[in-house]
Short mmCIF file of C-alpha atoms in Angstrom, two decimals:
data_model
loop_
_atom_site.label_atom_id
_atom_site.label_comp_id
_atom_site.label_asym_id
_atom_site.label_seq_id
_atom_site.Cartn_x
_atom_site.Cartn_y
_atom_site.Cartn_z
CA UNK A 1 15.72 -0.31 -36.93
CA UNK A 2 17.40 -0.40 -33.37
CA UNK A 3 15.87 2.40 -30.89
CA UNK A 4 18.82 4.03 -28.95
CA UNK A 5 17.63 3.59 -24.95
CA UNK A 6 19.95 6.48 -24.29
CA UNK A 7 18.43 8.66 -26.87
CA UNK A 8 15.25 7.70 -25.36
CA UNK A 9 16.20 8.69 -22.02
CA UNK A 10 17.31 5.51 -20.65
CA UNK A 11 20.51 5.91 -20.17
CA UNK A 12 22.31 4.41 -16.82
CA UNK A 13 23.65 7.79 -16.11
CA UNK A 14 20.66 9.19 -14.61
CA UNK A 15 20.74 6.99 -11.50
CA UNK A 16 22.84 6.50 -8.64
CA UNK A 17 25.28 3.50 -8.74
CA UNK A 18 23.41 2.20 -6.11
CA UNK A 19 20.12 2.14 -7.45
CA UNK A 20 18.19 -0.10 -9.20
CA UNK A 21 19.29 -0.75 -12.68
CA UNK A 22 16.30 -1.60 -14.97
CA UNK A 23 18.68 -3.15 -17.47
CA UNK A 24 20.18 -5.75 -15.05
CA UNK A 25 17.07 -6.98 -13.64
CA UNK A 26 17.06 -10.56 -12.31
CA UNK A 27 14.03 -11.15 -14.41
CA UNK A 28 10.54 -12.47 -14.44
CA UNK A 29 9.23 -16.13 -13.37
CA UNK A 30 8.01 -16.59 -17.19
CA UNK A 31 10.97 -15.39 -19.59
CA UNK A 32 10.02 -12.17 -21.64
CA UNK A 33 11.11 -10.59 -24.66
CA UNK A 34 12.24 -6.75 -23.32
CA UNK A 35 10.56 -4.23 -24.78
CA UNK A 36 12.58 -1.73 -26.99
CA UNK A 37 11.12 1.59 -26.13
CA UNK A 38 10.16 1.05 -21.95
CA UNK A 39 12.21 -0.52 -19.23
CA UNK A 40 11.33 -3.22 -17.43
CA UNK A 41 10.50 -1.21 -14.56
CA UNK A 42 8.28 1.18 -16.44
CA UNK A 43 6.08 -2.12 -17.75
CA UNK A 44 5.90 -3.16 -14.15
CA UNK A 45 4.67 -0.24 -13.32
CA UNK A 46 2.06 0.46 -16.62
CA UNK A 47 0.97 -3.31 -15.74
CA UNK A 48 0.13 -2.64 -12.24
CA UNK A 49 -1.98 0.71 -13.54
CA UNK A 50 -3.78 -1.59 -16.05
CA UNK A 51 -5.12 -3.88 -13.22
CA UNK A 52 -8.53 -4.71 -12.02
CA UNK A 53 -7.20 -4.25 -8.44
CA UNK A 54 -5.67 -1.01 -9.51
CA UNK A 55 -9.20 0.22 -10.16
CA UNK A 56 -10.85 -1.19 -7.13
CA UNK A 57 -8.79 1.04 -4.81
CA UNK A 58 -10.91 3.85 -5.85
CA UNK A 59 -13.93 2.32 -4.12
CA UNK A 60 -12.20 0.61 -0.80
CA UNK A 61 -11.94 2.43 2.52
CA UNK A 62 -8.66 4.43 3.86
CA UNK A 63 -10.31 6.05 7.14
CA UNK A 64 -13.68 7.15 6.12
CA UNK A 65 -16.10 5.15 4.28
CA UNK A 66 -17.85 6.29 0.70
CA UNK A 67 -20.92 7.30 2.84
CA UNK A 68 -19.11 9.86 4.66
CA UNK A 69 -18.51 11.95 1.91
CA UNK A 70 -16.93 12.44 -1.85
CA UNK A 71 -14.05 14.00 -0.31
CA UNK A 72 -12.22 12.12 1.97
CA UNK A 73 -9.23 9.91 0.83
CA UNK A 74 -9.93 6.68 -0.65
CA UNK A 75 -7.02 3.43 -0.55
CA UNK A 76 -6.76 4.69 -4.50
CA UNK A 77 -6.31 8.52 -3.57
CA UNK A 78 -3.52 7.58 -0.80
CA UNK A 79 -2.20 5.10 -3.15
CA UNK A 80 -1.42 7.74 -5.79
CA UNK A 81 0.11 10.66 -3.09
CA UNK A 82 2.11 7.88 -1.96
CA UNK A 83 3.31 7.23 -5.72
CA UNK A 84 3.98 11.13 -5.45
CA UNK A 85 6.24 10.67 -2.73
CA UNK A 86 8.00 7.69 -3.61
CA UNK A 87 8.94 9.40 -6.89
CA UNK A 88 9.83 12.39 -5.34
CA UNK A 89 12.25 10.90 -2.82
CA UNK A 90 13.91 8.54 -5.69
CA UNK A 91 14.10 11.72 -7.78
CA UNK A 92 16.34 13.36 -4.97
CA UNK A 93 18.38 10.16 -4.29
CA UNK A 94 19.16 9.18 -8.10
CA UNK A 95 17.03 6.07 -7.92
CA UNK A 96 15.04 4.61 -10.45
CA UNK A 97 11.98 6.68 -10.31
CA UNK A 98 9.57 4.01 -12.20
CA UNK A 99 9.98 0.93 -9.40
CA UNK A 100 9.69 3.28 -6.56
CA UNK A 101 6.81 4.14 -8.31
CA UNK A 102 5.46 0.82 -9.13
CA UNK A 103 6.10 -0.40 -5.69
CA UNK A 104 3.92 2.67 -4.27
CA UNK A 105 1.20 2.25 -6.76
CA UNK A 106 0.98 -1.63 -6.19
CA UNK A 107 1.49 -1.59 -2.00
CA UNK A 108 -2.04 -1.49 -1.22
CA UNK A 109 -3.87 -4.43 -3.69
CA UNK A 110 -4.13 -6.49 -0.72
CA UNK A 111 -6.68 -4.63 1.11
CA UNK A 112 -10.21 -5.88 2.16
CA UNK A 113 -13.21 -3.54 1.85
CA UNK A 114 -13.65 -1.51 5.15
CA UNK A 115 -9.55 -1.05 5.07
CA UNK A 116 -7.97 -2.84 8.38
CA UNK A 117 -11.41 -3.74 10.06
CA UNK A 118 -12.16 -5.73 6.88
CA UNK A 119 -8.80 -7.24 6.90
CA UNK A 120 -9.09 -7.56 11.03
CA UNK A 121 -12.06 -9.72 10.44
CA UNK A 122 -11.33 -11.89 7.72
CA UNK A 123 -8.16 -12.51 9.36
CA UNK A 124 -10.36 -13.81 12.54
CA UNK A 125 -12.37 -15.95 9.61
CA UNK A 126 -8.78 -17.13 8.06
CA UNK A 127 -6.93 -18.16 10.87
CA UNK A 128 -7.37 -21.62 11.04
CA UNK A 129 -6.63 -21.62 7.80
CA UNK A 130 -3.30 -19.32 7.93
CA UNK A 131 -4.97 -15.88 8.74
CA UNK A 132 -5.20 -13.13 6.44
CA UNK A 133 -2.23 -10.54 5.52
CA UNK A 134 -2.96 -7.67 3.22
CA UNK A 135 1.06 -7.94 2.13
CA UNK A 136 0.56 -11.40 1.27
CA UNK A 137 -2.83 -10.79 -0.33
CA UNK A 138 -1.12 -7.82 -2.73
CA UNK A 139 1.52 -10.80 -3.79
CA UNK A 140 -1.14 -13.23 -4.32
CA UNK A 141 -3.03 -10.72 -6.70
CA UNK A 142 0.02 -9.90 -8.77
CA UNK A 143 1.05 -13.42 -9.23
CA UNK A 144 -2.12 -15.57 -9.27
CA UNK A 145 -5.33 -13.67 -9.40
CA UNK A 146 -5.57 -11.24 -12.18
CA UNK A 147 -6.10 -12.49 -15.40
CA UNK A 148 -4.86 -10.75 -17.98
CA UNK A 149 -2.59 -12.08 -20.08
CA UNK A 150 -2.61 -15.41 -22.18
CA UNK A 151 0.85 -17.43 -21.22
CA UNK A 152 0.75 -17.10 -17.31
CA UNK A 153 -1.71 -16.22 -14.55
CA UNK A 154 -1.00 -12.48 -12.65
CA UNK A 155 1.66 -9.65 -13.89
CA UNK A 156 4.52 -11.59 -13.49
CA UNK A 157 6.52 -8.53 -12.63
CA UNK A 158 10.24 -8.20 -12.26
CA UNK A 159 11.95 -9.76 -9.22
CA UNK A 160 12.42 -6.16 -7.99
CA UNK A 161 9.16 -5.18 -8.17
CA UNK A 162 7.92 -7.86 -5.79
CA UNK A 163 10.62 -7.91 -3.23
CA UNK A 164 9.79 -4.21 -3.31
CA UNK A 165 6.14 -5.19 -2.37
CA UNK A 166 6.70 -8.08 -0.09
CA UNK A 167 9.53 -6.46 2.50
CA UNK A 168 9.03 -2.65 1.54
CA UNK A 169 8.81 -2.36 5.43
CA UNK A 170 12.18 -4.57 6.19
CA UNK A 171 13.45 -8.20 5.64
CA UNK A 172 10.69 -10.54 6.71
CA UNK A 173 12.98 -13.34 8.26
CA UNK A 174 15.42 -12.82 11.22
CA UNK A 175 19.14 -14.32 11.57
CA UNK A 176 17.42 -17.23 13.71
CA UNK A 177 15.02 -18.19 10.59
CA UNK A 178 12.07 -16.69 12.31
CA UNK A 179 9.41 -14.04 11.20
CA UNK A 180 10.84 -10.51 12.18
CA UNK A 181 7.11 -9.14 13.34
CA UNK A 182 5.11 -11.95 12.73
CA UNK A 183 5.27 -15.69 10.69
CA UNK A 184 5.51 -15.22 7.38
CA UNK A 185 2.71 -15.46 5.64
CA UNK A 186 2.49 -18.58 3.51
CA UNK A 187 1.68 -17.17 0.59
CA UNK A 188 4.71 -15.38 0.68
CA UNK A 189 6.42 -18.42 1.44
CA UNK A 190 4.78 -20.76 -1.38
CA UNK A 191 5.75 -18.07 -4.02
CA UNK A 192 9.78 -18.26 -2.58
CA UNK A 193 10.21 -21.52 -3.39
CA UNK A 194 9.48 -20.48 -7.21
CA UNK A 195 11.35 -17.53 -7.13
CA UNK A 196 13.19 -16.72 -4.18
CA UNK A 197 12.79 -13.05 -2.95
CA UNK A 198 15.12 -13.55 -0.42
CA UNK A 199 13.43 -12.41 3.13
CA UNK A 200 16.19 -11.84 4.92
CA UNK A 201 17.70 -9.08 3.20
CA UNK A 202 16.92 -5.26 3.24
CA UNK A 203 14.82 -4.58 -0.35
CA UNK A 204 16.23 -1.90 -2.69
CA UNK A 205 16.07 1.84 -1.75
CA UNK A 206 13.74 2.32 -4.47
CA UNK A 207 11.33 0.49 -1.81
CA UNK A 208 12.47 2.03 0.75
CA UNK A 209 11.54 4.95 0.11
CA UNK A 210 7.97 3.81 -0.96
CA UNK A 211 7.69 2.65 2.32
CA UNK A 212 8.25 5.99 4.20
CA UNK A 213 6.08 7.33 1.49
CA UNK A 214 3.33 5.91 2.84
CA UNK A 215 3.80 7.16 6.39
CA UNK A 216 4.54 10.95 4.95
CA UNK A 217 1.22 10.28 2.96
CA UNK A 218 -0.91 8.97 5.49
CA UNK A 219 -0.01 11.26 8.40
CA UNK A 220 -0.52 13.99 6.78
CA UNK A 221 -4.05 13.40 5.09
CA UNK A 222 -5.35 11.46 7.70
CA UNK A 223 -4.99 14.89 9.42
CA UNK A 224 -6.44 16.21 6.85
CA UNK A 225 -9.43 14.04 6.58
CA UNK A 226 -9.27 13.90 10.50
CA UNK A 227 -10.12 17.72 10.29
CA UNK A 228 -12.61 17.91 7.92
CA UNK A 229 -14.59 15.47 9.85
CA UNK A 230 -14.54 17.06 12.96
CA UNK A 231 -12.64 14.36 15.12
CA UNK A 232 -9.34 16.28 14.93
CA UNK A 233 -9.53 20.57 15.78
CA UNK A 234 -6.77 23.28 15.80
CA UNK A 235 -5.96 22.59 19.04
CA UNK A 236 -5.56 19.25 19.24
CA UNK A 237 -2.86 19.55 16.51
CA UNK A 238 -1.27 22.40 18.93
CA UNK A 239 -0.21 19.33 21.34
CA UNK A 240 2.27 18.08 18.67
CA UNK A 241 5.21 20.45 18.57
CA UNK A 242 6.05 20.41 15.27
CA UNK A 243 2.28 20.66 14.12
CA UNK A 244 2.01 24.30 16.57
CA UNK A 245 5.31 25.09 14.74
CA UNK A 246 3.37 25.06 11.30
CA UNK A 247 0.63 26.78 12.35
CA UNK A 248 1.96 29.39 14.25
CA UNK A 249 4.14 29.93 10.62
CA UNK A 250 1.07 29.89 8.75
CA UNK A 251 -0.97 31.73 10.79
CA UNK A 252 1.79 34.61 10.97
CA UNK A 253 2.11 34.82 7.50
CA UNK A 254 -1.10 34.57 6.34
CA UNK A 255 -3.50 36.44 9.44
CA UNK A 256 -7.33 35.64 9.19
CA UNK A 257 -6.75 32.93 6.62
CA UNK A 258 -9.75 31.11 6.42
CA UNK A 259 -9.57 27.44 7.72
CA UNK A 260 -9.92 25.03 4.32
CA UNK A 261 -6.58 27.62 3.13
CA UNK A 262 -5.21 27.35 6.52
CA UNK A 263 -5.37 23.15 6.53
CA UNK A 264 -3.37 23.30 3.31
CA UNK A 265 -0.92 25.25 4.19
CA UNK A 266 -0.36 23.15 7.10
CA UNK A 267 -0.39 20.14 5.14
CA UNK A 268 2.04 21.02 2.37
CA UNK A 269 4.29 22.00 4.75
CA UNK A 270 4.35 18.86 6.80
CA UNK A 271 5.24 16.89 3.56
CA UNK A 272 7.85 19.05 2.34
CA UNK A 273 9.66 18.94 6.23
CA UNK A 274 9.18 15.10 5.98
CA UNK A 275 10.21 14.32 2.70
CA UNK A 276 13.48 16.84 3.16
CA UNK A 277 14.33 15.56 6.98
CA UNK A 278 14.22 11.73 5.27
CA UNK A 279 16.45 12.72 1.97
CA UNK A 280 19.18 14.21 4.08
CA UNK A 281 19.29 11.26 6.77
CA UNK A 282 19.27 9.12 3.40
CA UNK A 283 22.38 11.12 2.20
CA UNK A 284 24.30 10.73 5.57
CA UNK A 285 23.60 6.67 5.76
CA UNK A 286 24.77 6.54 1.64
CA UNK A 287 27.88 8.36 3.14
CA UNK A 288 28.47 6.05 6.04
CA UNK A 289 27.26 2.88 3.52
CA UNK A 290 29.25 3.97 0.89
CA UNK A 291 26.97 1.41 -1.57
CA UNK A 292 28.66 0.74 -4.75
CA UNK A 293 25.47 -1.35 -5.98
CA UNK A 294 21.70 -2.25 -5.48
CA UNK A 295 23.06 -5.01 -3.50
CA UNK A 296 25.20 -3.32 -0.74
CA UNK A 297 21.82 -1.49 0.16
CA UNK A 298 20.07 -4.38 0.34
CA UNK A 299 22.99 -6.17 2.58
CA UNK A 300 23.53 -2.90 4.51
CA UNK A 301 22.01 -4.36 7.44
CA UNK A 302 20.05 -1.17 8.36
CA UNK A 303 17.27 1.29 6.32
CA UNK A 304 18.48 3.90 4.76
CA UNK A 305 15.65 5.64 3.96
CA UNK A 306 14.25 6.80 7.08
CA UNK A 307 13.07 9.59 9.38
CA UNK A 308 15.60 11.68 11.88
CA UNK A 309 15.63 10.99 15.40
CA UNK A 310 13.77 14.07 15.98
CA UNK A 311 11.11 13.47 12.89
CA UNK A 312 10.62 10.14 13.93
CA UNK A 313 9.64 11.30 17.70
CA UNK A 314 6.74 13.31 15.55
CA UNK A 315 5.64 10.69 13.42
CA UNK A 316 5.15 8.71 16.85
CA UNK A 317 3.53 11.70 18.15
CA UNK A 318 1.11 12.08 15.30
CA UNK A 319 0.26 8.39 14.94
CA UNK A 320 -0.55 8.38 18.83
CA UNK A 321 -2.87 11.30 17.81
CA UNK A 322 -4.81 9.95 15.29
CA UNK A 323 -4.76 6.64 16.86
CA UNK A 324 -6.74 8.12 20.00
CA UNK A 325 -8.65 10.93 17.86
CA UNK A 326 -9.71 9.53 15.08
CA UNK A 327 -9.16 5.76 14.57
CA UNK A 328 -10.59 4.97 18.30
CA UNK A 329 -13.12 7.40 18.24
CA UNK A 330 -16.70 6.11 19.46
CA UNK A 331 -18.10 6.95 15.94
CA UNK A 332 -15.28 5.21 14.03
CA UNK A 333 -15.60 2.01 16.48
CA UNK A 334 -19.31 1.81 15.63
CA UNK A 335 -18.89 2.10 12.26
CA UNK A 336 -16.10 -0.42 12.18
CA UNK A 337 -17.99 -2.75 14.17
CA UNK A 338 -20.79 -2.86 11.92
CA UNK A 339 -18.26 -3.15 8.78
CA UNK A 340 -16.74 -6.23 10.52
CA UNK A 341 -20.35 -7.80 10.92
CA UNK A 342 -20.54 -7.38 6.78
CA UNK A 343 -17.08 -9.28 6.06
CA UNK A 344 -18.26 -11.71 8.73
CA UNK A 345 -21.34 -12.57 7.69
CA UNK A 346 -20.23 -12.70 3.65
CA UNK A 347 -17.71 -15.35 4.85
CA UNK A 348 -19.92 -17.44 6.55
CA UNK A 349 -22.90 -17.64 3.75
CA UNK A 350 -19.94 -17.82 0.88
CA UNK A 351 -18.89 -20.83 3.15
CA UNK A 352 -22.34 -22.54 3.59
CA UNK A 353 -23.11 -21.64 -0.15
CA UNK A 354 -20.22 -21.32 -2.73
CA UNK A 355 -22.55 -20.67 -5.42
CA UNK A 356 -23.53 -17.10 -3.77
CA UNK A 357 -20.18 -16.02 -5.32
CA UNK A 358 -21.79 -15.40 -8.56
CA UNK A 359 -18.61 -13.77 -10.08
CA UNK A 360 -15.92 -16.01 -8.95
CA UNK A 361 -13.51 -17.80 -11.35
CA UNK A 362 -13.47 -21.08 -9.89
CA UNK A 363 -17.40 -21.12 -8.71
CA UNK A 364 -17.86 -24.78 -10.13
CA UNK A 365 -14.92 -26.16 -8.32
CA UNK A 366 -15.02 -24.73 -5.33
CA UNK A 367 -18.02 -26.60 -3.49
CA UNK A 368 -15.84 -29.80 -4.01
CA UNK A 369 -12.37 -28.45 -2.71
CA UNK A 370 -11.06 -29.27 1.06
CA UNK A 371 -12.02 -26.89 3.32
CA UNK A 372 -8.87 -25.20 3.72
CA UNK A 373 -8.54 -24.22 0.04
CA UNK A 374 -12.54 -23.19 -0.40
CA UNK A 375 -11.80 -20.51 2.30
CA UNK A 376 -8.99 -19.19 0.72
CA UNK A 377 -10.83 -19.39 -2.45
CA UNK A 378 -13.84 -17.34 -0.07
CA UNK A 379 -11.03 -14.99 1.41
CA UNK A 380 -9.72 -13.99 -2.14
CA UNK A 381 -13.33 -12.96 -3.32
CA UNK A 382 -14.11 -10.91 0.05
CA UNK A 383 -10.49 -9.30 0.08
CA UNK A 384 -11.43 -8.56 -3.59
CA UNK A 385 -14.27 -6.37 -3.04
CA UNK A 386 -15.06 -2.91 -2.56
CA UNK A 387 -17.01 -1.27 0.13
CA UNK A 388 -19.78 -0.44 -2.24
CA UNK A 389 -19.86 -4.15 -3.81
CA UNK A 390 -19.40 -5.40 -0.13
CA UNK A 391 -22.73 -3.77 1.27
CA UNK A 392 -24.71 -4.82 -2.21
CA UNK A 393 -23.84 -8.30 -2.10
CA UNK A 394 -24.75 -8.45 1.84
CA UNK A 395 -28.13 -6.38 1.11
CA UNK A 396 -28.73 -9.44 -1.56
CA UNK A 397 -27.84 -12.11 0.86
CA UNK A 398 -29.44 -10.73 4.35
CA UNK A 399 -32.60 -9.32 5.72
CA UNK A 400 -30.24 -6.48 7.61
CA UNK A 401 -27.32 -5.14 6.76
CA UNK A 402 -25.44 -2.76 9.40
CA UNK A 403 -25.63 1.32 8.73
CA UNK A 404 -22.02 2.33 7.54
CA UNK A 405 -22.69 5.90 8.55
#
């Protein structure tokens, strides 16, 4: 029997013409038979779900560490508001909803334990060897370290999935051949010459707008979490225009409210004002694009998912914010310090002593290799851990190990 994919809901008509279309993919590395009742963006996306990285998250720093509490985000929790997000926003734009998805859920694999101190210090440990990217790390898990499946190492996900992970924040190359930001990452640049993801172009809206996801996600709950700490008040938010706007809303409509309510309502707000003021400059630039295909967005030459002049003069305002209240913080800088010394001193006795990574694949063959691949070998197993694995392993290995809290 031959399933319908329009009676299953699968029909092209849902989407925009410009979106991605699940049923012209340009494939995977390894050749697979489709599957009859999900699209190749939906088994992207159940694949990344299904993955040992996928489950790490829920144990690897965003801004506070485990110790702090059971209620501040974790990379797993942010990873799944931005998922929210990013569906949301594709929902309102006619995209395909399951690789903005996948690229939300998957955006994060490459983080360290300790979230960018961990990846600021085994970048310090990496650099003669290439330095450490988180970006680069999140395609090097989906392509080479899980194992999972019997004919090829990673997911091998769909060409759209990984450019969607590797330039969800703009083409990585420049018109001169150079790195935009930075060089690009080898890793990145290995995997090209096997299946070119071409880094010069914008990637598909359906990224895009996983990308702004994650600054709608994180600005708002690292307020959150910022609050609930005690490093952010009320009136530090009042500095931020738009913040006093939504409280002074809040607090007129709801007098006396008490402050967990209050937070919320703040909060939910924020997101909806973001997610609205980025859908309807998203309309305007389709209307000045005119895209009749995935490709015109991705040869546009501009984003089109994006904040407002004005919103985007906020989100400054609010990363300056939590930049200087929360992320700088004296507390937060001791703590991050001492997270640092962890990752540092893991690399060094994983260096001296292979054999100390008792879990590693390639333990037998690692003592043997050149030096620059037995620290990338050490890199993947540190960038693997959690924060909770992280201290264990260092309590195991050393006399001391630094208080996280």
């Amino acid at each position: 029997m031959t399933l319908d994919r329009h009676a299953l809901g699968f029909g092209s008509g849902e989407r925009a013409i410009f979106a991605s279309d699940p049923w012209a993919s340009r494939g995977r590395l390894y050749p697979e038979t489709s599957s009859p009742t999900r699209s190749d963006f939906q088994r992207d996306r159940d694949r990344i779900v299904h993955t040992t990285a996928f489950r790490r998250l829920k144990h690897k720093t965003q801004v506070f560490i485990a110790a702090d509490g059971d209620h501040y985000r974790t990379r797993l929790t942010h990873t799944i508001e931005v998922a929210q997000i990013a569906r949301a926003l594709a929902r309102a734009l006619k995209l395909d909803e399951d690789l903005a998805e996948g690229v939300a859920l998957v955006h994060d694999f490459g983080h360290t334990p300790f979230g960018h101190t961990g990846e600021d210090a085994l970048h310090e440990m990496l650099k003669p060897y290439g330095g450490f990217d988180h970006n680069a790390q999140s395609l090097r898990i989906v392509t080479k370290l899980e194992r999972r499946y019997a004919e090829f190492d990673g997911l091998n996900l769909t060409w759209e999935s990984l450019e969607g992970l590797v330039k969800h924040n703009g083409p990585l190359i420049g018109k001169d051949g150079e790195g935009t930001r930075t060089p690009v990452p080898q890793p990145i640049l290995d995997y090209c010459v096997l299946h070119d993801l071409e880094l010069a172009s914008f990637a598909s809206l359906e990224a895009q707008v996983a990308a702004i996801a994650d600054d709608i996600a994180y600005n708002t709950h690292d307020i959150d979490d910022g609050l609930r700490s005690g490093y952010l008040t009320f009136e530090m938010l009042e500095e931020i225009p738009f913040l006093a706007g939504l409280m002074q809303e809040v607090g007129g409509r709801y007098p006396g409210l008490e402050a967990s309510r209050f937070t919320h309502e703040i909060m939910r707000r924020q997101i909806t004002a973001m997610v609205e003021d980025v859908i309807t400059v998203a309309q305007q630039g389709l209307k000045d694009v005119r895209p009749q295909s995935a490709s015109d967005i991705r040869n546009a030459g501009r984003v089109i998912a994006t904040f407002s002049e004005a919103m985007f003069d906020t989100d400054q305002q609010i990363k300056k914010m939590l930049m200087t209240r929360i992320y700088r913080h004296p507390e937060v800088m001791r703590v991050r310090a001492n997270a640092a010394a962890i990752v540092t001193d893991l690399y060094h006795a994983f260096m001296a002593d292979p054999q100390q990574m008792q879990k590693h694949y390639w333990i037998d063959q690692i003592a043997g290799m050149a030096e620059p691949a037995k620290a990338r070998h050490v890199g993947d197993y540190i960038a693997g851990m959690t924060d909770t694995y992280a201290i264990a392993v260092h309590k195991r290995l050393f006399d001391h190990t630094p208080e996280l809290r």
